[in-house]
GROMACS .gro file of C-alpha atoms in nm:
model
  117
    1MET     CA    1   6.583   5.173  -8.770
    2ALA     CA    2   6.535   4.953  -8.464
    3MET     CA    3   6.752   5.015  -8.164
    4THR     CA    4   6.988   4.747  -8.036
    5THR     CA    5   6.929   4.570  -7.708
    6GLU     CA    6   7.232   4.753  -7.572
    7GLU     CA    7   7.088   5.094  -7.665
    8LEU     CA    8   6.754   5.008  -7.498
    9VAL     CA    9   6.928   4.878  -7.176
   10LYS     CA   10   7.125   5.207  -7.167
   11ILE     CA   11   6.793   5.409  -7.201
   12ALA     CA   12   6.648   5.200  -6.913
   13ALA     CA   13   6.957   5.247  -6.697
   14ASN     CA   14   6.958   5.621  -6.756
   15ALA     CA   15   6.583   5.637  -6.679
   16ALA     CA   16   6.645   5.458  -6.349
   17GLU     CA   17   6.935   5.690  -6.261
   18GLU     CA   18   6.710   5.996  -6.337
   19LYS     CA   19   6.497   5.882  -6.045
   20LYS     CA   20   6.798   5.836  -5.817
   21ALA     CA   21   6.807   5.454  -5.835
   22GLU     CA   22   7.101   5.317  -5.635
   23ASP     CA   23   7.350   5.031  -5.682
   24LEU     CA   24   7.289   5.010  -6.053
   25CYS     CA   25   7.415   4.678  -6.198
   26ILE     CA   26   7.400   4.558  -6.556
   27LEU     CA   27   7.467   4.184  -6.607
   28ASN     CA   28   7.528   4.035  -6.950
   29ILE     CA   29   7.360   3.693  -6.896
   30GLY     CA   30   7.341   3.606  -7.262
   31LYS     CA   31   7.629   3.360  -7.238
   32VAL     CA   32   7.492   3.177  -6.934
   33SER     CA   33   7.114   3.181  -6.997
   34VAL     CA   34   6.855   3.179  -7.273
   35ILE     CA   35   6.597   3.384  -7.080
   36ALA     CA   36   6.746   3.721  -7.179
   37ASP     CA   37   7.067   3.895  -7.279
   38TYR     CA   38   7.083   4.144  -6.993
   39PHE     CA   39   6.960   4.208  -6.646
   40LEU     CA   40   6.942   4.568  -6.522
   41ILE     CA   41   6.926   4.562  -6.137
   42VAL     CA   42   6.865   4.871  -5.926
   43THR     CA   43   6.762   4.957  -5.570
   44ALA     CA   44   6.491   5.194  -5.457
   45ASN     CA   45   6.487   5.343  -5.102
   46ASN     CA   46   6.109   5.348  -5.059
   47PRO     CA   47   5.784   5.252  -5.234
   48SER     CA   48   5.739   5.594  -5.395
   49GLN     CA   49   6.086   5.586  -5.546
   50LEU     CA   50   6.037   5.223  -5.661
   51GLN     CA   51   5.716   5.332  -5.849
   52ALA     CA   52   5.887   5.644  -5.984
   53ILE     CA   53   6.179   5.434  -6.124
   54THR     CA   54   5.949   5.178  -6.288
   55ASP     CA   55   5.727   5.449  -6.435
   56ASN     CA   56   6.025   5.638  -6.580
   57VAL     CA   57   6.183   5.325  -6.726
   58ASP     CA   58   5.849   5.230  -6.885
   59GLU     CA   59   5.792   5.583  -7.018
   60LYS     CA   60   6.135   5.618  -7.172
   61LEU     CA   61   6.129   5.272  -7.334
   62THR     CA   62   5.778   5.326  -7.464
   63ARG     CA   63   5.891   5.644  -7.628
   64SER     CA   64   6.184   5.443  -7.784
   65GLY     CA   65   5.924   5.203  -7.936
   66ILE     CA   66   5.940   4.907  -7.698
   67GLU     CA   67   5.672   4.787  -7.457
   68ALA     CA   68   5.720   4.552  -7.169
   69LYS     CA   69   5.609   4.193  -7.244
   70SER     CA   70   5.505   4.162  -6.881
   71VAL     CA   71   5.546   4.345  -6.552
   72GLU     CA   72   5.533   4.170  -6.217
   73GLY     CA   73   5.483   4.377  -5.905
   74ASN     CA   74   5.410   4.748  -5.856
   75GLY     CA   75   5.504   5.036  -5.621
   76ASP     CA   76   5.370   4.846  -5.322
   77SER     CA   77   5.590   4.548  -5.398
   78ALA     CA   78   5.942   4.484  -5.275
   79TRP     CA   79   6.050   4.382  -5.621
   80VAL     CA   80   5.924   4.487  -5.969
   81LEU     CA   81   6.034   4.278  -6.270
   82MET     CA   82   5.988   4.431  -6.608
   83ASP     CA   83   6.039   4.189  -6.897
   84TYR     CA   84   6.132   4.342  -7.233
   85GLY     CA   85   6.225   4.010  -7.395
   86ASP     CA   86   6.601   4.058  -7.460
   87PHE     CA   87   6.650   4.227  -7.123
   88ILE     CA   88   6.481   4.232  -6.784
   89VAL     CA   89   6.473   4.525  -6.543
   90HIS     CA   90   6.463   4.440  -6.173
   91VAL     CA   91   6.375   4.720  -5.926
   92PHE     CA   92   6.418   4.610  -5.564
   93ASP     CA   93   6.376   4.763  -5.223
   94ARG     CA   94   6.707   4.737  -5.029
   95GLU     CA   95   6.601   4.437  -4.816
   96SER     CA   96   6.477   4.228  -5.108
   97ARG     CA   97   6.783   4.309  -5.322
   98SER     CA   98   7.000   4.178  -5.047
   99PHE     CA   99   6.777   3.872  -4.988
  100TYR     CA  100   6.751   3.760  -5.353
  101ASP     CA  101   7.113   3.861  -5.436
  102LEU     CA  102   7.084   3.817  -5.815
  103GLU     CA  103   7.439   3.921  -5.863
  104ARG     CA  104   7.549   3.613  -5.661
  105ILE     CA  105   7.306   3.386  -5.840
  106TRP     CA  106   7.423   3.509  -6.176
  107LYS     CA  107   7.794   3.536  -6.078
  108ASP     CA  108   7.900   3.366  -6.406
  109ALA     CA  109   7.755   3.665  -6.597
  110ASP     CA  110   7.973   3.960  -6.702
  111THR     CA  111   7.910   4.294  -6.529
  112VAL     CA  112   7.879   4.577  -6.782
  113LYS     CA  113   7.912   4.952  -6.737
  114ILE     CA  114   7.654   5.185  -6.889
  115GLU     CA  115   7.917   5.362  -7.098
  116ASP     CA  116   8.030   5.026  -7.240
  117LEU     CA  117   7.686   4.937  -7.390
   0.00000   0.00000   0.00000
């Protein structure tokens, strides 16, 4: 049986937290956009952590039977975007997270807690 989008977002969020991602935010953008249902946004403190977070998210989701449709950026980037179709994972360094401020841009979206998925 296929997992729901919410279950997959929860797996991604837990994978990010396993690698000590900070400022985790889940936005339900489904009501305000057609590009995806959810954004998972996290902060990494350095390039090594950024790579570890993206690797762990990818590994856990692959094990759950879902592959990224595309990945933009890598551990040397300030922002990695992992597109899984119904949800998008954004891993930022602190400066880029503040600069792009996706939570402000998507302020009409509902914020969701991991336990509510």
